[in-house]
Amino acid sequence: MTDTTEAWTARILTLFPEMFPGPLGQSLAGKALEKGIWRLETLQIRDFACDRHRTVDDTPFGGGAGMVMRPDVVDAALAAATADGLGPAIYLTPRGRLLSQGLVEELAAGPGMVLVCGRYEGLDERVIEARQLIEVSLGDFVLSGGEPAALALIDACVRLLPGVMGAEETLDEESFKTGLLEYPHYTRPAEWNERKVPEVLMSGHHEKIRAWRQTQAEEVTRSRRPDLWDAYKKRGA
Ligand code: SAM
């Protein structure tokens, strides 16, 4: 097992290890992976099956469609994955708490995480309980497996690791950081298809620009995400 004090580590339990690093091998995350700023490890859940057919799933008690991932097999994989103390152990599932920037920040500040990617109908409930897995959902929709959710969660964490982003300050004003969605951005040309960049952004007046951006961020949050807007107002109250 690796020394997890060295670099932030994402350790993934999956039936499809070939899906990794996938998009995480490109761009900022890929460069950081090459530099050793973070580590990516996969464990093939099937390697922990105990029969000669390497069975990982079985039919659900009580009947119904689909297959369920066996608790003994997933438990053995988790025992191996957490043997060096890496955690938390997270099960990606639509039944989990919704992923938020706050949780991403917590996870990026730790040593890393162990992620369990479900397939079929998901995991037997007993292994979730026994291993006290933290259940996290990417959103209110159903993916065919936990791997795309794992890729998204890792990406969100990795970009917060020191040395991954070019300019640290670009993180400060991002959506959710302040409790608001971000203001709109513009670049050259100053006029495009008869659409002009707002005058204030070309004024060079830093205080007016800051105030305009704040108003825009408030407006976009209020109209698109009343839930965030209410929470923001309560925080300021
Ligand atoms: N039967 C499950 C249900 O209705 O909640 C859906 C199982 S889904 C087909 C297979 C796996 O995909 C899940 O075990 C989970 O690991 C992953 N998955 C699906 N949707 C997800 C989401 N919104 N967030 C995180 N993981 C998800």
Short mmCIF file of C-alpha atoms and ligand atoms in Angstrom, two decimals:
data_model
loop_
_atom_site.label_atom_id
_atom_site.label_comp_id
_atom_site.label_asym_id
_atom_site.label_seq_id
_atom_site.Cartn_x
_atom_site.Cartn_y
_atom_site.Cartn_z
CA MET A 1 0.00 0.00 0.00
CA THR A 2 1.21 3.55 -0.72
CA ASP A 3 2.39 6.15 1.78
CA THR A 4 -0.60 8.49 1.77
CA THR A 5 1.32 11.23 3.58
CA GLU A 6 3.07 11.94 0.29
CA ALA A 7 0.24 13.19 -1.87
CA TRP A 8 -3.52 13.56 -1.81
CA THR A 9 -4.83 10.16 -2.89
CA ALA A 10 -8.02 9.04 -4.63
CA ARG A 11 -8.41 5.28 -4.28
CA ILE A 12 -11.28 3.86 -6.32
CA LEU A 13 -13.08 0.55 -5.94
CA THR A 14 -14.63 -0.27 -9.27
CA LEU A 15 -15.56 -3.03 -11.70
CA PHE A 16 -14.19 -0.82 -14.50
CA PRO A 17 -10.68 0.36 -13.52
CA GLU A 18 -9.94 1.09 -17.19
CA MET A 19 -12.31 4.11 -16.94
CA PHE A 20 -9.56 5.87 -14.91
CA PRO A 21 -7.85 8.30 -15.17
CA GLY A 22 -9.97 9.01 -18.29
CA PRO A 23 -10.54 12.79 -18.40
CA LEU A 24 -8.48 13.21 -15.21
CA GLY A 25 -5.38 12.34 -17.25
CA GLN A 26 -5.81 15.60 -19.23
CA SER A 27 -5.37 19.32 -18.62
CA LEU A 28 -4.82 20.63 -15.06
CA ALA A 29 -5.64 17.37 -13.26
CA GLY A 30 -3.51 15.35 -15.68
CA LYS A 31 -0.48 17.63 -15.29
CA ALA A 32 -0.85 17.55 -11.50
CA LEU A 33 -1.09 13.74 -11.62
CA GLU A 34 2.14 13.60 -13.65
CA LYS A 35 3.85 15.95 -11.19
CA GLY A 36 2.79 13.73 -8.27
CA ILE A 37 0.62 16.43 -6.63
CA TRP A 38 -2.05 13.77 -6.30
CA ARG A 39 -2.24 9.99 -6.71
CA LEU A 40 -4.86 7.85 -8.38
CA GLU A 41 -5.23 4.18 -7.48
CA THR A 42 -7.85 1.68 -8.60
CA LEU A 43 -8.85 -1.62 -7.07
CA GLN A 44 -10.78 -4.14 -9.14
CA ILE A 45 -13.67 -5.25 -6.91
CA ARG A 46 -13.84 -8.56 -8.82
CA ASP A 47 -10.38 -9.46 -7.46
CA PHE A 48 -12.02 -9.84 -4.03
CA ALA A 49 -14.65 -12.37 -5.11
CA CYS A 50 -14.28 -15.76 -3.48
CA ASP A 51 -15.59 -18.18 -6.12
CA ARG A 52 -13.92 -19.35 -9.28
CA HIS A 53 -16.38 -17.39 -11.44
CA ARG A 54 -15.34 -14.19 -9.61
CA THR A 55 -18.97 -13.35 -8.87
CA VAL A 56 -19.61 -9.87 -7.43
CA ASP A 57 -23.42 -9.68 -7.56
CA ASP A 58 -26.52 -11.73 -6.86
CA THR A 59 -30.31 -11.49 -7.14
CA PRO A 60 -32.16 -9.31 -4.60
CA PHE A 61 -33.89 -10.91 -1.61
CA GLY A 62 -37.58 -10.10 -1.88
CA GLY A 63 -37.47 -10.32 -5.66
CA GLY A 64 -37.51 -7.57 -8.23
CA ALA A 65 -35.41 -6.54 -11.18
CA GLY A 66 -31.64 -6.24 -11.32
CA MET A 67 -28.72 -7.51 -9.32
CA VAL A 68 -27.17 -6.35 -6.05
CA MET A 69 -23.46 -6.15 -5.24
CA ARG A 70 -22.55 -8.72 -2.58
CA PRO A 71 -21.61 -7.35 0.86
CA ASP A 72 -18.81 -9.88 1.49
CA VAL A 73 -17.02 -9.05 -1.75
CA VAL A 74 -17.31 -5.26 -1.35
CA ASP A 75 -16.30 -5.55 2.31
CA ALA A 76 -13.12 -7.45 1.41
CA ALA A 77 -12.27 -4.78 -1.19
CA LEU A 78 -12.88 -2.03 1.38
CA ALA A 79 -10.72 -3.80 3.98
CA ALA A 80 -7.82 -3.76 1.53
CA ALA A 81 -8.50 -0.18 0.43
CA THR A 82 -8.58 1.25 3.95
CA ALA A 83 -5.82 -0.90 5.50
CA ASP A 84 -3.36 2.02 5.58
CA GLY A 85 -5.93 4.36 7.17
CA LEU A 86 -6.86 6.33 4.05
CA GLY A 87 -10.36 7.81 4.33
CA PRO A 88 -13.08 8.81 4.37
CA ALA A 89 -14.74 5.94 2.52
CA ILE A 90 -17.49 7.23 0.27
CA TYR A 91 -20.18 5.35 -1.62
CA LEU A 92 -21.43 7.27 -4.65
CA THR A 93 -25.18 6.79 -4.82
CA PRO A 94 -28.29 8.78 -5.79
CA ARG A 95 -29.50 8.15 -2.21
CA GLY A 96 -26.60 10.12 -0.71
CA ARG A 97 -26.27 13.71 0.45
CA LEU A 98 -25.95 16.06 -2.48
CA LEU A 99 -22.35 16.88 -3.35
CA SER A 100 -21.53 20.49 -2.48
CA GLN A 101 -18.51 22.76 -2.77
CA GLY A 102 -18.31 22.69 1.03
CA LEU A 103 -17.86 18.90 1.05
CA VAL A 104 -15.36 19.14 -1.82
CA GLU A 105 -13.31 21.65 0.22
CA GLU A 106 -13.34 19.33 3.26
CA LEU A 107 -12.22 16.36 1.17
CA ALA A 108 -9.49 18.32 -0.62
CA ALA A 109 -8.12 19.47 2.75
CA GLY A 110 -7.70 15.87 3.98
CA PRO A 111 -5.33 13.08 2.91
CA GLY A 112 -7.65 11.87 0.16
CA MET A 113 -10.58 9.46 -0.10
CA VAL A 114 -11.66 5.93 -0.88
CA LEU A 115 -14.53 5.84 -3.38
CA VAL A 116 -16.84 2.90 -4.01
CA CYS A 117 -18.44 2.88 -7.44
CA GLY A 118 -21.69 0.92 -7.55
CA ARG A 119 -23.11 -0.92 -10.56
CA TYR A 120 -26.38 -2.83 -11.12
CA GLU A 121 -28.91 -1.84 -8.38
CA GLY A 122 -26.09 -0.81 -6.05
CA LEU A 123 -24.58 -2.24 -2.84
CA ASP A 124 -26.16 -4.55 -0.27
CA GLU A 125 -27.26 -2.19 2.54
CA ARG A 126 -25.35 -4.15 5.21
CA VAL A 127 -21.91 -3.28 3.89
CA ILE A 128 -22.87 0.42 3.75
CA GLU A 129 -23.84 0.21 7.44
CA ALA A 130 -20.98 -2.03 8.59
CA ARG A 131 -18.31 0.11 6.92
CA GLN A 132 -20.13 3.36 7.79
CA LEU A 133 -19.76 4.56 4.24
CA ILE A 134 -20.54 8.22 3.61
CA GLU A 135 -23.17 8.26 0.88
CA VAL A 136 -22.76 11.06 -1.66
CA SER A 137 -24.90 11.85 -4.70
CA LEU A 138 -23.89 13.85 -7.74
CA GLY A 139 -27.46 15.01 -8.31
CA ASP A 140 -31.07 13.97 -8.64
CA PHE A 141 -30.60 11.67 -11.60
CA VAL A 142 -29.51 8.06 -12.06
CA LEU A 143 -26.21 7.16 -13.70
CA SER A 144 -25.49 3.61 -14.84
CA GLY A 145 -22.50 3.41 -12.49
CA GLY A 146 -20.58 5.33 -9.86
CA GLU A 147 -17.52 5.89 -12.08
CA PRO A 148 -18.67 9.15 -13.78
CA ALA A 149 -19.63 10.47 -10.33
CA ALA A 150 -16.20 9.51 -8.97
CA LEU A 151 -14.49 11.31 -11.88
CA ALA A 152 -16.51 14.47 -11.17
CA LEU A 153 -15.85 14.38 -7.43
CA ILE A 154 -12.11 13.81 -7.88
CA ASP A 155 -11.89 16.60 -10.46
CA ALA A 156 -13.58 19.06 -8.10
CA CYS A 157 -11.16 18.12 -5.29
CA VAL A 158 -7.96 18.05 -7.34
CA ARG A 159 -8.36 21.61 -8.66
CA LEU A 160 -8.34 22.86 -5.06
CA LEU A 161 -5.03 21.18 -4.19
CA PRO A 162 -2.12 23.60 -3.74
CA GLY A 163 -0.10 23.93 -6.94
CA VAL A 164 -2.80 22.64 -9.31
CA MET A 165 -4.36 25.92 -10.47
CA GLY A 166 -2.09 28.55 -12.03
CA ALA A 167 -3.32 31.60 -10.11
CA GLU A 168 -4.66 30.86 -6.62
CA GLU A 169 -6.88 33.96 -6.65
CA THR A 170 -9.06 32.57 -9.47
CA LEU A 171 -10.57 30.25 -6.84
CA ASP A 172 -11.69 33.07 -4.57
CA GLU A 173 -14.56 34.46 -6.61
CA GLU A 174 -15.89 31.23 -8.07
CA SER A 175 -19.51 30.17 -7.88
CA PHE A 176 -20.45 28.89 -4.39
CA LYS A 177 -17.28 30.22 -2.73
CA THR A 178 -19.08 33.37 -1.62
CA GLY A 179 -22.49 31.69 -1.42
CA LEU A 180 -23.42 33.28 -4.76
CA LEU A 181 -23.22 32.12 -8.36
CA GLU A 182 -20.53 33.91 -10.33
CA TYR A 183 -21.02 37.14 -12.30
CA PRO A 184 -20.83 36.99 -16.15
CA HIS A 185 -17.47 37.12 -17.94
CA TYR A 186 -16.47 38.94 -21.15
CA THR A 187 -13.34 39.05 -23.31
CA ARG A 188 -12.28 40.46 -26.70
CA PRO A 189 -13.69 41.52 -29.08
CA ALA A 190 -15.35 44.43 -27.22
CA GLU A 191 -18.20 44.24 -29.74
CA TRP A 192 -19.33 40.93 -31.24
CA ASN A 193 -22.38 40.41 -33.46
CA GLU A 194 -23.69 43.84 -32.32
CA ARG A 195 -23.36 42.79 -28.67
CA LYS A 196 -21.25 45.12 -26.56
CA VAL A 197 -19.32 44.40 -23.40
CA PRO A 198 -20.84 46.36 -20.46
CA GLU A 199 -19.21 49.83 -20.36
CA VAL A 200 -18.25 49.60 -16.71
CA LEU A 201 -15.86 46.68 -17.39
CA MET A 202 -13.82 48.91 -19.72
CA SER A 203 -13.83 51.91 -17.38
CA GLY A 204 -10.72 50.85 -15.45
CA HIS A 205 -12.57 51.92 -12.29
CA HIS A 206 -11.88 48.98 -9.93
CA GLU A 207 -14.44 49.88 -7.28
CA LYS A 208 -17.24 50.34 -9.84
CA ILE A 209 -16.28 47.04 -11.50
CA ARG A 210 -16.32 45.23 -8.15
CA ALA A 211 -19.74 46.70 -7.30
CA TRP A 212 -21.15 45.79 -10.75
CA ARG A 213 -19.92 42.22 -10.43
CA GLN A 214 -21.40 41.91 -6.95
CA THR A 215 -24.80 43.14 -8.21
CA GLN A 216 -24.68 40.74 -11.15
CA ALA A 217 -23.75 37.81 -8.92
CA GLU A 218 -26.64 38.64 -6.60
CA GLU A 219 -29.07 39.02 -9.49
CA VAL A 220 -28.12 35.74 -11.20
CA THR A 221 -28.33 33.86 -7.89
CA ARG A 222 -31.68 35.40 -6.94
CA SER A 223 -33.28 34.57 -10.31
CA ARG A 224 -31.73 31.14 -10.92
CA ARG A 225 -31.26 29.66 -7.46
CA PRO A 226 -33.73 31.00 -4.88
CA ASP A 227 -32.46 28.30 -2.45
CA LEU A 228 -28.90 29.68 -2.56
CA TRP A 229 -30.19 33.25 -2.44
CA ASP A 230 -32.21 32.59 0.72
CA ALA A 231 -29.22 30.94 2.40
CA TYR A 232 -26.96 33.86 1.38
CA LYS A 233 -29.37 36.44 2.78
CA LYS A 234 -29.73 34.48 6.04
CA ARG A 235 -25.94 34.31 6.40
CA GLY A 236 -25.67 38.06 5.98
CA ALA A 237 -28.59 38.77 8.31
N1 SAM B 1 -30.99 1.37 -7.98
C1 SAM B 1 -30.34 2.60 -7.69
C2 SAM B 1 -31.37 3.65 -7.30
O1 SAM B 1 -32.48 3.65 -7.86
O2 SAM B 1 -31.05 4.51 -6.45
C3 SAM B 1 -29.54 3.10 -8.90
C4 SAM B 1 -28.38 2.23 -9.22
S1 SAM B 1 -27.39 2.90 -10.52
C5 SAM B 1 -28.07 2.14 -11.92
C6 SAM B 1 -25.86 2.08 -10.32
C7 SAM B 1 -24.82 2.87 -9.54
O3 SAM B 1 -24.58 4.09 -10.18
C8 SAM B 1 -25.15 3.21 -8.12
O4 SAM B 1 -24.92 2.15 -7.23
C9 SAM B 1 -24.22 4.37 -7.86
O5 SAM B 1 -22.93 3.92 -7.48
C10 SAM B 1 -24.13 5.04 -9.23
N2 SAM B 1 -24.96 6.26 -9.34
C11 SAM B 1 -26.10 6.38 -10.05
N3 SAM B 1 -26.59 7.60 -9.95
C12 SAM B 1 -25.77 8.31 -9.15
C13 SAM B 1 -25.77 9.65 -8.65
N4 SAM B 1 -26.74 10.50 -8.96
N5 SAM B 1 -24.75 10.02 -7.85
C14 SAM B 1 -23.77 9.17 -7.53
N6 SAM B 1 -23.72 7.87 -7.96
C15 SAM B 1 -24.70 7.45 -8.76
#
